CSV table of C-alpha atoms and ligand atoms in Angstrom, one decimal:
chain,number,residue,atom,x,y,z
A,1405,MET,CA,-20.2,10.7,-13.5
A,1406,SER,CA,-18.2,8.2,-11.5
A,1407,LEU,CA,-15.6,6.1,-13.4
A,1408,ARG,CA,-17.1,3.0,-11.9
A,1409,GLN,CA,-19.4,3.2,-15.3
A,1410,VAL,CA,-16.7,4.6,-17.8
A,1411,PRO,CA,-15.5,1.6,-19.9
A,1412,ILE,CA,-12.3,0.5,-19.2
A,1413,ASP,CA,-9.9,1.5,-21.9
A,1414,GLN,CA,-11.0,5.4,-21.3
A,1415,VAL,CA,-9.9,5.0,-17.8
A,1416,ILE,CA,-6.7,3.8,-19.0
A,1417,GLU,CA,-6.2,6.4,-21.4
A,1418,ARG,CA,-7.3,9.0,-18.9
A,1419,ALA,CA,-4.6,7.5,-16.3
A,1420,LEU,CA,-1.8,7.2,-18.7
A,1421,ASN,CA,-2.8,11.0,-19.4
A,1422,GLY,CA,-2.0,11.6,-15.6
A,1423,ASP,CA,-6.0,11.8,-14.3
A,1424,ARG,CA,-5.4,11.4,-10.6
A,1425,ARG,CA,-8.7,10.0,-10.6
A,1426,ALA,CA,-8.6,7.6,-13.2
A,1427,ILE,CA,-4.7,6.7,-11.7
A,1428,GLY,CA,-7.1,5.5,-8.4
A,1429,ARG,CA,-9.8,4.0,-10.2
A,1430,LEU,CA,-7.0,1.7,-11.8
A,1431,LEU,CA,-5.3,0.8,-8.6
A,1432,SER,CA,-8.7,-0.3,-7.6
A,1433,LEU,CA,-8.8,-2.8,-10.4
A,1434,VAL,CA,-5.8,-4.3,-10.7
A,1435,GLU,CA,-5.8,-5.0,-6.2
A,1436,ARG,CA,-9.5,-6.9,-7.6
A,1437,GLY,CA,-7.2,-9.1,-10.0
A,1438,GLY,CA,-8.8,-10.7,-13.0
A,1439,ASP,CA,-9.7,-9.6,-16.3
A,1440,ASP,CA,-9.4,-5.9,-15.6
A,1441,ALA,CA,-6.0,-6.2,-14.0
A,1442,GLU,CA,-5.2,-8.2,-17.0
A,1443,THR,CA,-5.9,-5.4,-19.2
A,1444,ILE,CA,-4.4,-2.2,-17.4
A,1445,GLU,CA,-0.8,-4.4,-17.5
A,1446,THR,CA,-1.0,-4.5,-20.6
A,1447,ALA,CA,-1.7,-1.0,-21.0
A,1448,THR,CA,1.4,-0.1,-18.1
A,1449,HIS,CA,4.1,-2.5,-18.6
A,1450,VAL,CA,6.2,-1.4,-21.2
A,1451,ARG,CA,5.6,2.3,-20.3
A,1452,ALA,CA,6.0,1.7,-17.1
A,1453,ARG,CA,10.9,0.2,-17.4
A,1454,ASP,CA,12.1,3.6,-17.3
A,1455,SER,CA,10.7,4.5,-13.7
A,1456,HIS,CA,12.8,3.3,-10.5
A,1457,VAL,CA,11.4,1.3,-8.1
A,1458,ILE,CA,12.2,1.6,-4.5
A,1459,GLY,CA,11.3,-0.8,-2.1
A,1460,ILE,CA,11.4,0.1,1.6
A,1461,THR,CA,11.1,-2.0,4.6
A,1462,GLY,CA,11.8,-2.2,8.2
A,1463,ALA,CA,10.1,-3.0,11.7
A,1464,PRO,CA,6.6,-1.9,12.6
A,1465,GLY,CA,6.7,1.6,13.8
A,1466,ALA,CA,10.6,1.8,12.7
A,1467,GLY,CA,10.1,5.3,10.8
A,1468,LYS,CA,9.2,4.1,7.2
A,1469,SER,CA,6.8,6.4,6.1
A,1470,THR,CA,7.9,9.5,8.0
A,1471,MET,CA,11.2,9.2,6.0
A,1472,VAL,CA,9.3,8.3,2.6
A,1473,ALA,CA,7.6,11.7,3.5
A,1474,ARG,CA,11.3,13.6,3.1
A,1475,LEU,CA,12.3,11.5,0.2
A,1476,VAL,CA,9.1,12.3,-1.5
A,1477,ALA,CA,10.0,16.0,-0.4
A,1478,ALA,CA,13.2,15.5,-1.3
A,1479,PHE,CA,12.7,14.4,-5.0
A,1480,SER,CA,10.0,16.7,-5.9
A,1481,ALA,CA,12.6,19.5,-4.9
A,1482,ALA,CA,14.6,17.4,-7.4
A,1483,ASP,CA,12.2,18.1,-10.1
A,1484,ARG,CA,11.0,14.1,-9.8
A,1485,ARG,CA,7.5,13.3,-9.6
A,1486,PRO,CA,7.4,10.4,-7.0
A,1487,ALA,CA,4.7,8.1,-5.9
A,1488,VAL,CA,4.5,5.8,-3.1
A,1489,VAL,CA,2.7,2.7,-2.4
A,1490,ALA,CA,1.9,2.2,1.0
A,1491,VAL,CA,1.3,-1.2,2.4
A,1492,ASP,CA,0.2,-2.1,5.9
A,1493,PRO,CA,-1.5,-5.5,7.2
A,1494,SER,CA,-5.4,-6.4,7.3
A,1495,SER,CA,-6.8,-8.0,10.2
A,1496,PRO,CA,-6.9,-11.6,9.7
A,1497,LEU,CA,-10.1,-11.8,11.7
A,1498,THR,CA,-12.5,-9.3,9.8
A,1499,GLY,CA,-10.6,-8.6,6.6
A,1500,GLY,CA,-10.6,-5.1,7.5
A,1501,ALA,CA,-8.0,-2.4,7.8
A,1502,ILE,CA,-6.6,0.8,9.4
A,1503,LEU,CA,-4.0,2.1,6.8
A,1504,GLY,CA,-2.8,5.0,8.6
A,1505,ASP,CA,0.5,5.8,6.7
A,1506,ARG,CA,-1.0,8.8,5.0
A,1507,VAL,CA,-0.7,10.5,8.3
A,1508,ARG,CA,3.1,11.0,8.0
A,1509,MET,CA,2.5,12.4,4.7
A,1510,ALA,CA,0.7,15.0,5.0
A,1511,GLU,CA,3.3,17.3,3.8
A,1512,VAL,CA,3.5,15.8,1.0
A,1513,ASP,CA,0.0,13.9,0.0
A,1514,THR,CA,-1.2,17.0,-2.6
A,1515,THR,CA,1.8,16.6,-4.9
A,1516,ALA,CA,2.7,13.2,-4.8
A,1517,PHE,CA,0.6,10.5,-5.2
A,1518,ILE,CA,0.0,7.8,-2.5
A,1519,ARG,CA,-1.8,4.8,-2.0
A,1520,SER,CA,-2.6,2.3,0.9
A,1521,VAL,CA,-2.9,-1.0,0.1
A,1522,ALA,CA,-4.0,-3.6,3.2
A,1523,THR,CA,-2.8,-7.0,2.5
A,1524,ARG,CA,-5.9,-8.6,2.6
A,1525,GLY,CA,-5.0,-12.0,3.9
A,1526,HIS,CA,-4.4,-13.4,0.4
A,1527,SER,CA,-0.4,-12.9,0.4
A,1528,GLY,CA,-0.2,-13.9,-3.5
A,1529,GLY,CA,-2.7,-11.4,-4.2
A,1530,LEU,CA,-0.3,-8.9,-2.7
A,1531,ALA,CA,2.6,-10.2,-4.4
A,1532,LEU,CA,0.5,-9.8,-7.9
A,1533,SER,CA,-0.5,-7.0,-7.0
A,1534,VAL,CA,1.9,-4.4,-5.8
A,1535,PRO,CA,4.2,-5.2,-8.8
A,1536,GLY,CA,1.1,-4.6,-10.7
A,1537,SER,CA,0.0,-0.8,-8.7
A,1538,ALA,CA,3.6,0.0,-9.2
A,1539,ARG,CA,3.4,-0.2,-13.0
A,1540,VAL,CA,0.3,1.8,-13.2
A,1541,LEU,CA,1.9,4.5,-11.2
A,1542,ALA,CA,5.3,4.2,-13.4
A,1543,ALA,CA,3.0,4.3,-16.6
A,1544,ALA,CA,1.2,7.8,-15.7
A,1545,GLY,CA,4.7,9.2,-15.2
A,1546,PHE,CA,5.8,9.2,-12.0
A,1547,ASP,CA,9.2,8.1,-11.2
A,1548,PRO,CA,10.7,6.9,-8.6
A,1549,VAL,CA,8.1,4.8,-7.6
A,1550,ILE,CA,8.4,4.0,-3.4
A,1551,ILE,CA,6.9,0.8,-2.1
A,1552,GLU,CA,6.7,0.6,2.2
A,1553,THR,CA,6.1,-2.7,3.1
A,1554,VAL,CA,6.4,-3.7,7.3
A,1555,GLY,CA,9.3,-5.8,6.7
A,1556,VAL,CA,8.6,-9.2,8.7
A,1557,GLY,CA,6.2,-11.8,6.2
A,1558,GLN,CA,7.9,-13.5,3.9
A,1559,VAL,CA,5.3,-12.2,1.3
A,1560,GLU,CA,6.1,-8.4,2.6
A,1561,VAL,CA,9.8,-9.0,1.9
A,1562,ASP,CA,9.3,-10.4,-1.3
A,1563,VAL,CA,7.6,-7.6,-2.8
A,1564,THR,CA,10.2,-5.1,-1.3
A,1565,ALA,CA,12.8,-7.1,-2.6
A,1566,ALA,CA,11.4,-7.0,-6.0
A,1567,ALA,CA,12.5,-3.1,-6.4
A,1568,ASP,CA,15.3,-2.0,-8.3
A,1569,THR,CA,16.8,-0.7,-4.8
A,1570,THR,CA,15.7,-2.1,-1.7
A,1571,VAL,CA,16.2,0.3,1.3
A,1572,VAL,CA,16.2,-1.4,5.0
A,1573,VAL,CA,15.5,0.5,7.7
A,1574,VAL,CA,16.3,-0.5,11.5
A,1575,THR,CA,16.3,2.0,14.5
A,1576,PRO,CA,18.7,2.0,17.6
A,1577,GLY,CA,17.8,-0.6,20.5
A,1578,MET,CA,16.5,-3.8,21.3
A,1579,GLY,CA,18.5,-5.8,18.7
A,1580,ASP,CA,16.5,-4.3,15.8
A,1581,ALA,CA,19.8,-5.3,13.7
A,1582,VAL,CA,19.8,-8.6,14.9
A,1583,GLN,CA,15.6,-8.9,14.2
A,1584,ALA,CA,16.4,-7.5,10.5
A,1585,ASN,CA,18.8,-10.0,10.7
A,1586,LYS,CA,16.4,-13.2,11.3
A,1587,ALA,CA,13.7,-11.8,9.1
A,1588,GLY,CA,16.2,-11.9,6.0
A,1589,LEU,CA,16.3,-8.4,5.2
A,1590,LEU,CA,19.9,-8.2,5.4
A,1591,GLU,CA,20.1,-10.4,2.7
A,1592,VAL,CA,18.1,-8.2,0.2
A,1593,ALA,CA,19.0,-4.4,1.2
A,1594,ASP,CA,21.0,-2.8,-1.1
A,1595,ILE,CA,21.4,0.5,1.5
A,1596,PHE,CA,20.4,0.7,5.0
A,1597,VAL,CA,19.1,3.6,7.2
A,1598,VAL,CA,19.3,3.6,10.8
A,1599,ASN,CA,16.5,6.0,11.6
A,1600,LYS,CA,15.7,7.3,14.4
A,1601,ALA,CA,19.5,8.0,14.9
A,1602,ASP,CA,18.7,11.0,17.3
A,1603,LEU,CA,18.0,8.1,20.2
A,1604,PRO,CA,20.6,6.4,22.0
A,1605,GLY,CA,22.3,3.7,20.7
A,1606,ALA,CA,22.2,4.7,16.9
A,1607,SER,CA,26.1,4.0,16.6
A,1608,ASP,CA,25.3,0.7,18.4
A,1609,ALA,CA,22.9,-0.2,15.3
A,1610,ARG,CA,25.6,0.9,12.7
A,1611,ARG,CA,28.0,-1.6,14.6
A,1612,ASP,CA,25.5,-4.4,14.6
A,1613,LEU,CA,25.0,-4.4,11.0
A,1614,GLU,CA,28.8,-3.4,9.9
A,1615,LEU,CA,29.5,-6.8,12.2
A,1616,MET,CA,26.6,-8.6,9.7
A,1617,LEU,CA,27.5,-7.1,6.4
A,1618,GLU,CA,31.3,-8.4,7.5
A,1619,LEU,CA,30.2,-11.4,8.0
A,1620,SER,CA,27.5,-11.7,4.9
A,1621,HIS,CA,30.1,-10.6,2.7
A,1622,VAL,CA,32.6,-13.7,3.8
A,1623,THR,CA,29.8,-16.0,2.6
A,1624,GLY,CA,29.0,-14.0,-0.2
A,1625,GLN,CA,26.0,-12.2,-1.0
A,1626,GLU,CA,24.2,-11.7,-4.7
A,1627,ASP,CA,26.2,-8.3,-5.4
A,1628,ALA,CA,29.5,-8.6,-5.0
A,1629,ASP,CA,30.5,-4.9,-6.0
A,1630,HIS,CA,28.0,-3.5,-4.2
A,1631,ARG,CA,28.7,-3.1,-0.7
A,1632,PRO,CA,25.6,-1.6,0.9
A,1633,PRO,CA,26.4,2.1,2.7
A,1634,ILE,CA,24.6,2.5,6.0
A,1635,ILE,CA,23.3,5.3,6.5
A,1636,MET,CA,22.3,7.8,9.9
A,1637,VAL,CA,18.8,9.4,9.7
A,1638,ASN,CA,17.1,11.5,11.7
A,1639,SER,CA,13.5,11.1,9.7
A,1640,LEU,CA,11.4,14.0,11.6
A,1641,GLU,CA,14.5,16.7,11.4
A,1642,GLY,CA,15.5,15.8,8.1
A,1643,ASP,CA,19.1,14.8,8.9
A,1644,GLY,CA,20.4,12.1,6.0
A,1645,ILE,CA,17.3,12.2,4.0
A,1646,ASP,CA,20.1,13.6,1.2
A,1647,ALA,CA,22.3,11.1,1.6
A,1648,VAL,CA,19.9,8.2,1.5
A,1649,ARG,CA,18.5,9.8,-1.9
A,1650,THR,CA,22.1,10.1,-3.2
A,1651,ALA,CA,22.9,6.2,-2.4
A,1652,ILE,CA,19.6,5.4,-4.2
A,1653,ALA,CA,20.5,7.8,-7.2
A,1654,GLU,CA,24.0,5.7,-6.7
A,1655,HIS,CA,22.5,2.3,-6.6
A,1656,ARG,CA,20.6,3.2,-9.4
A,1657,ASP,CA,23.7,4.2,-11.5
A,1658,HIS,CA,25.7,1.2,-10.0
A,1659,LEU,CA,22.5,-1.0,-11.1
A,1660,VAL,CA,22.6,0.3,-14.6
A,1661,THR,CA,26.5,0.6,-15.7
A,1662,THR,CA,26.8,-3.1,-14.6
A,1663,ASP,CA,23.9,-4.6,-16.5
A,1664,ARG,CA,22.7,-5.9,-13.1
A,1665,LEU,CA,19.5,-3.6,-13.7
A,1666,GLN,CA,18.8,-6.0,-16.3
A,1667,GLU,CA,19.3,-8.7,-13.5
A,1668,ARG,CA,17.2,-7.6,-11.2
A,1669,ARG,CA,14.3,-7.3,-13.5
A,1670,ARG,CA,14.9,-11.0,-14.8
A,1671,LYS,CA,14.5,-11.9,-11.1
A,1672,ARG,CA,11.5,-9.7,-10.5
A,1673,ALA,CA,10.6,-11.4,-13.4
A,1674,ARG,CA,10.8,-14.8,-12.2
A,1675,TYR,CA,9.2,-13.8,-9.3
A,1676,GLU,CA,6.1,-12.3,-10.8
A,1677,MET,CA,6.3,-15.6,-13.5
A,1678,ARG,CA,6.4,-17.7,-10.7
A,1679,VAL,CA,3.6,-15.9,-8.3
A,1680,ARG,CA,0.9,-15.9,-11.1
A,1681,ALA,CA,1.3,-19.8,-12.3
A,1682,GLU,CA,1.7,-20.9,-8.4
A,1683,LEU,CA,-2.1,-19.4,-8.0
A,1684,ALA,CA,-3.7,-20.2,-11.2
A,1685,PHE,CA,-1.9,-24.0,-10.6
A,1686,GLY,CA,-2.7,-23.6,-6.8
A,1687,ALA,CA,-6.5,-23.2,-8.4
A,1688,HIS,CA,-6.3,-25.8,-10.7
A,1689,LEU,CA,-5.4,-28.4,-8.4
A,1690,GLN,CA,-7.5,-27.7,-5.9
A,1691,ARG,CA,-10.1,-27.9,-8.1
A,1692,ARG,CA,-9.3,-31.5,-9.2
A,1693,LEU,CA,-8.7,-32.4,-5.5
A,1694,GLY,CA,-12.7,-32.1,-5.5
A,1695,GLU,CA,-12.9,-34.4,-8.8
A,1696,PRO,CA,-14.5,-38.2,-8.6
A,1697,GLU,CA,-11.0,-39.3,-9.5
A,1698,PHE,CA,-9.3,-38.6,-6.6
A,1699,ALA,CA,-12.3,-39.3,-4.2
A,1700,ALA,CA,-10.7,-43.1,-3.1
A,1701,THR,CA,-7.0,-41.5,-2.7
A,1702,VAL,CA,-8.3,-38.7,-0.3
A,1703,ASP,CA,-10.0,-41.1,2.1
A,1704,SER,CA,-7.4,-43.6,1.7
A,1705,VAL,CA,-5.0,-40.6,3.3
A,1706,ALA,CA,-7.9,-39.7,5.9
A,1707,GLN,CA,-8.3,-42.9,6.9
A,1708,GLY,CA,-4.2,-44.1,7.2
A,1709,ASP,CA,-4.1,-46.5,4.4
A,1710,ASP,CA,-1.8,-44.0,2.4
A,1711,THR,CA,0.5,-41.1,3.6
A,1712,PRO,CA,-0.4,-37.5,2.2
A,1713,ALA,CA,3.1,-37.7,0.6
A,1714,ALA,CA,2.8,-40.3,-2.0
A,1715,ALA,CA,-1.1,-39.5,-2.3
A,1716,ALA,CA,0.6,-35.9,-3.1
A,1717,ARG,CA,2.4,-37.3,-5.6
A,1718,LYS,CA,-0.7,-38.3,-7.6
A,1719,LEU,CA,-1.8,-35.7,-7.8
A,1720,TRP,CA,1.1,-33.4,-9.1
A,1721,GLN,CA,3.3,-35.7,-10.8
A,1722,PRO,CA,1.8,-35.6,-13.9
A,1723,TYR,CA,2.7,-32.2,-14.4
A,1724,ALA,CA,6.5,-32.6,-13.3
B,1181,MET,CA,-12.1,-13.3,-6.5
B,1182,PRO,CA,-12.4,-12.2,-3.1
B,1183,PRO,CA,-15.0,-9.3,-3.0
B,1184,ALA,CA,-13.4,-5.8,-2.7
B,1185,SER,CA,-13.7,-4.4,0.6
B,1186,SER,CA,-15.6,-0.7,1.0
B,1187,ARG,CA,-12.6,2.5,1.6
B,1188,ILE,CA,-13.6,4.9,3.2
B,1189,VAL,CA,-11.6,8.3,4.0
B,1190,LEU,CA,-11.7,8.7,7.6
B,1191,ALA,CA,-10.2,12.7,8.8
B,1192,LYS,CA,-11.0,15.4,11.1
B,1193,LEU,CA,-11.5,18.3,9.2
B,1194,GLY,CA,-10.1,21.7,10.9
B,1195,LEU,CA,-8.2,23.0,14.0
B,1196,ASP,CA,-9.6,21.1,17.1
B,1197,GLY,CA,-7.2,18.4,17.9
B,1198,HIS,CA,-9.3,15.6,19.7
B,1199,ASP,CA,-8.8,12.3,17.8
B,1200,ARG,CA,-10.0,9.7,20.2
B,1201,GLY,CA,-13.7,10.0,18.8
B,1202,ILE,CA,-12.2,9.4,15.0
B,1203,LYS,CA,-9.9,6.5,16.3
B,1204,VAL,CA,-12.8,4.6,17.4
B,1205,VAL,CA,-15.0,5.2,14.6
B,1206,ALA,CA,-11.8,3.8,12.6
B,1207,ARG,CA,-11.6,-0.1,14.9
B,1208,MET,CA,-15.3,0.0,14.3
B,1209,LEU,CA,-15.2,-0.1,10.4
B,1210,ARG,CA,-12.1,-2.0,10.5
B,1211,ASP,CA,-13.7,-4.6,12.4
B,1212,ALA,CA,-16.4,-4.5,10.5
B,1213,GLY,CA,-14.0,-5.5,7.2
B,1214,MET,CA,-13.7,-1.9,6.1
B,1215,GLU,CA,-10.3,-0.6,4.7
B,1216,VAL,CA,-9.9,2.6,6.6
B,1217,ILE,CA,-7.7,5.2,5.2
B,1218,TYR,CA,-7.1,7.2,8.6
B,1219,LEU,CA,-5.6,10.6,7.6
B,1220,GLY,CA,-5.7,11.7,11.2
B,1221,LEU,CA,-6.2,15.5,12.6
B,1222,ARG,CA,-6.1,19.0,11.1
B,1223,GLN,CA,-7.1,18.3,7.1
B,1224,THR,CA,-8.0,20.3,4.9
B,1225,THR,CA,-11.0,20.1,1.9
B,1226,ASP,CA,-8.0,19.7,-0.3
B,1227,SER,CA,-5.8,17.2,1.2
B,1228,ILE,CA,-9.2,15.1,1.9
B,1229,VAL,CA,-10.1,15.8,-2.1
B,1230,ALA,CA,-6.7,14.4,-3.1
B,1231,ALA,CA,-6.8,11.3,-0.5
B,1232,VAL,CA,-10.6,10.3,-2.2
B,1233,GLU,CA,-8.9,10.5,-5.8
B,1234,GLN,CA,-5.5,8.8,-4.7
B,1235,GLU,CA,-7.6,6.4,-2.7
B,1236,ASP,CA,-10.4,5.5,-4.8
B,1237,ALA,CA,-12.5,5.8,-1.6
B,1238,ASP,CA,-15.9,5.2,-1.8
B,1239,ALA,CA,-16.8,7.4,1.4
B,1240,ILE,CA,-15.6,9.7,3.8
B,1241,GLY,CA,-16.3,10.1,7.3
B,1242,LEU,CA,-15.3,13.7,8.7
B,1243,SER,CA,-15.3,14.4,12.5
B,1244,MET,CA,-16.1,17.3,13.7
B,1245,HIS,CA,-16.4,19.4,17.1
B,1246,ASN,CA,-16.4,22.7,17.7
B,1247,ALA,CA,-19.5,23.6,15.9
B,1248,GLY,CA,-17.1,23.5,12.5
B,1249,HIS,CA,-19.6,21.1,10.9
B,1250,LEU,CA,-21.9,24.7,9.2
B,1251,THR,CA,-19.0,25.9,7.3
B,1252,LEU,CA,-16.8,22.8,6.7
B,1253,GLY,CA,-19.6,20.3,5.8
B,1254,PRO,CA,-20.9,22.5,3.1
B,1255,ALA,CA,-17.1,23.6,2.1
B,1256,MET,CA,-16.0,19.9,1.8
B,1257,LEU,CA,-19.0,18.8,-0.7
B,1258,ALA,CA,-18.3,22.3,-2.5
B,1259,ALA,CA,-14.3,21.0,-3.0
B,1260,LEU,CA,-16.0,17.7,-3.9
B,1261,ASP,CA,-18.4,18.6,-6.4
B,1262,GLU,CA,-15.3,20.8,-8.2
B,1263,ALA,CA,-13.7,17.9,-8.4
B,1264,GLY,CA,-16.4,15.7,-10.1
B,1265,LEU,CA,-16.3,13.2,-7.4
B,1266,ASP,CA,-19.5,12.1,-6.0
B,1267,VAL,CA,-18.3,9.9,-2.9
B,1268,PRO,CA,-20.8,10.0,0.0
B,1269,VAL,CA,-19.8,11.9,3.1
B,1270,ILE,CA,-21.1,10.9,6.8
B,1271,ILE,CA,-20.6,13.7,9.4
B,1272,GLY,CA,-19.5,12.6,13.1
B,1273,GLY,CA,-19.6,14.9,15.9
B,1274,ILE,CA,-22.5,16.5,18.2
B,1275,VAL,CA,-24.9,18.5,15.6
B,1276,PRO,CA,-27.5,20.3,16.7
B,1277,ASP,CA,-31.1,19.0,15.5
B,1278,ASP,CA,-31.8,22.8,14.2
B,1279,ASP,CA,-28.8,22.7,11.9
B,1280,ARG,CA,-29.4,18.8,10.0
B,1281,PRO,CA,-31.7,20.4,7.4
B,1282,ILE,CA,-28.7,23.1,6.7
B,1283,LEU,CA,-26.3,20.0,6.2
B,1284,ASP,CA,-29.0,17.9,3.9
B,1285,ASP,CA,-29.3,20.6,2.1
B,1286,ALA,CA,-25.4,20.7,1.3
B,1287,GLY,CA,-25.9,17.2,0.4
B,1288,VAL,CA,-24.2,15.6,3.3
B,1289,ALA,CA,-25.1,11.6,3.2
B,1290,ALA,CA,-25.7,11.1,7.2
B,1291,VAL,CA,-24.6,12.3,10.5
B,1292,LEU,CA,-23.7,10.6,13.4
B,1293,GLY,CA,-23.7,11.1,17.1
B,1294,PRO,CA,-21.1,11.1,19.5
B,1295,GLY,CA,-23.3,8.2,21.1
B,1296,ALA,CA,-23.5,5.9,17.9
B,1297,SER,CA,-22.9,2.2,19.0
B,1298,ALA,CA,-20.7,0.5,16.1
B,1299,GLU,CA,-23.5,-1.2,14.6
B,1300,GLU,CA,-25.1,2.3,13.9
B,1301,VAL,CA,-21.8,3.9,12.7
B,1302,VAL,CA,-21.5,0.6,10.1
B,1303,THR,CA,-24.8,0.2,8.7
B,1304,THR,CA,-25.0,4.3,8.5
B,1305,VAL,CA,-21.5,3.5,6.1
B,1306,ARG,CA,-22.7,1.0,4.2
B,1307,ALA,CA,-26.3,2.6,3.8
B,1308,ALA,CA,-24.8,6.0,2.4
B,1309,ILE,CA,-22.1,3.9,0.1
B,1310,ASP,CA,-24.6,1.5,-1.3
B,1311,PHE,CA,-26.8,4.6,-1.5
B,1312,ALA,CA,-24.3,5.9,-3.6
B,1313,SER,CA,-23.3,3.4,-5.7
B,1314,ALA,CA,-27.0,2.9,-6.8
B,1315,GLY,CA,-26.5,6.2,-8.6
B,1316,GLY,CA,-27.9,8.1,-5.6
B,1317,ASP,CA,-31.4,6.7,-6.7
B,1318,GLU,CA,-34.0,6.5,-3.7
B,1319,THR,CA,-35.9,3.9,-6.0
B,1320,ALA,CA,-32.4,1.9,-7.4
C,1470,GTP,N1,12.7,10.0,17.4
C,1470,GTP,C1,12.5,9.7,16.0
C,1470,GTP,N2,11.2,9.2,16.1
C,1470,GTP,C2,11.4,9.0,14.4
C,1470,GTP,C3,12.0,9.5,13.6
C,1470,GTP,N3,11.3,8.9,12.3
C,1470,GTP,C4,9.9,8.3,12.8
C,1470,GTP,N4,9.5,8.5,13.9
C,1470,GTP,C5,8.6,8.4,15.1
C,1470,GTP,O1,8.4,7.0,14.9
C,1470,GTP,C6,6.9,6.3,14.7
C,1470,GTP,C7,6.7,5.3,13.7
C,1470,GTP,O2,6.6,6.0,12.2
C,1470,GTP,P1,6.4,6.1,11.8
C,1470,GTP,O3,7.1,6.9,10.3
C,1470,GTP,O4,4.9,6.0,11.5
C,1470,GTP,O5,6.9,4.4,11.2
C,1470,GTP,P2,6.8,3.2,10.3
C,1470,GTP,O6,7.5,2.4,9.9
C,1470,GTP,O7,6.0,3.8,8.7
C,1470,GTP,O8,5.1,2.5,10.9
C,1470,GTP,P3,4.5,1.3,10.5
C,1470,GTP,O9,3.9,1.7,9.2
C,1470,GTP,O10,3.2,1.4,11.3
C,1470,GTP,O11,5.4,0.0,10.6
C,1470,GTP,C8,6.0,7.8,15.0
C,1470,GTP,O12,6.1,8.4,16.3
C,1470,GTP,C9,7.5,9.1,14.2
C,1470,GTP,O13,7.4,10.3,14.6
C,1470,GTP,C10,13.4,9.4,13.8
C,1470,GTP,O14,14.1,10.0,13.1
C,1470,GTP,N5,13.5,9.7,15.1
C,1471,MG,MG1,4.0,3.5,7.6
């Protein structure tokens, strides 16, 4: 029988007991949002707190999925139960997507739990659903939960930055480190990986990163007692993967011993609360704008008599 | 709430190494607004079952050549059955007319030949998903 006909409480119970089909179903409901997603959140939030959430981000094609597959194997070998949420962009034109990250994870795709997620165009949705999905996986006993996103686009970066530990992947050549800097990835990195270290220019990429870190150190970054390590990795061969796993574990220890884990999670809490409130408030304002009360104001802006800023103030001021 | 997109797992079952056709089909389905979970070459029935569970897929598209369909098609259906999954399976590839009844009997939802147009591919996949979600009941 399809789980689609099973009451949600039962699906949740099965998922929390590790039933993979039920977990898969819950993830779909979380992505869809609405009442079911909230029911699932209620059932999973507290149970999820002990899992380590790791964000992996970097430019398209940097080798994130290949590296994640290696990391998953390394965590499994260390008796952990890793899960992966791999985010790929939807086509803005058709809403469809080709989610190809599993191709690189073929060796671990029956042991770990891997979920492919499309951005589905509505960025607010992604910002809610990815943390929600991570919670489902964590509550079902997976640890760590690894989130892969492409490091372009604010939401993708935000989603990864909401992890406990964020790994930024750059590659040799093409000024990748400089691009990462522009994309705002440098500020969010707890660990840097220079992947494809087998290719020429790897040491240049490392030097670029060191230089930029030096500069940001001067301007003061968020966590002054943690200097992000730079790890050289060849994900095709697996070189450097153990060093990445160790760095991730050390960062986690650092977070716990310095009480920064709670700080991180407060940051994540603020982020999720803000996104939720923005979505709800945005929908509310949209409704208000359609009400007769605002028709005259809308007309006056359209005719050039009133400015958009002044008119907008009439809309939001009552809440400020 | 936006309507959920259909999600289809696309894979090449068996050993042959051509992925041109399946990549074209992946794009056709994406362009029709579906989410394609692309597994690529050399998949096994186990890896496909795992993907369908983890991805909560609505359908499976299998590309096969070298006459693998007669053994691999039914093997796939049996593996799904054993896992308790009733997800429609659509097979793409060269399937001689004589072999169709065997695949039908095994429970394959549809067969698409190599020359199928985008419209044919999309319509067939949609129909298979709709039919399955109506409980597989012809009169539903
Ligand atoms: N030479 C070399 N190639 C690598 C390495 N890691 C990955 N690749 C190759 O880089 C290409 C992209 O790898 P993926 O793992 O798909 O990269 P990704 O960052 O996940 O890509 P998107 O998810 O599409 O952004 C593939 O052809 C990999 O085989 C590496 O360490 N060295
Ligand atoms: Mg990837």
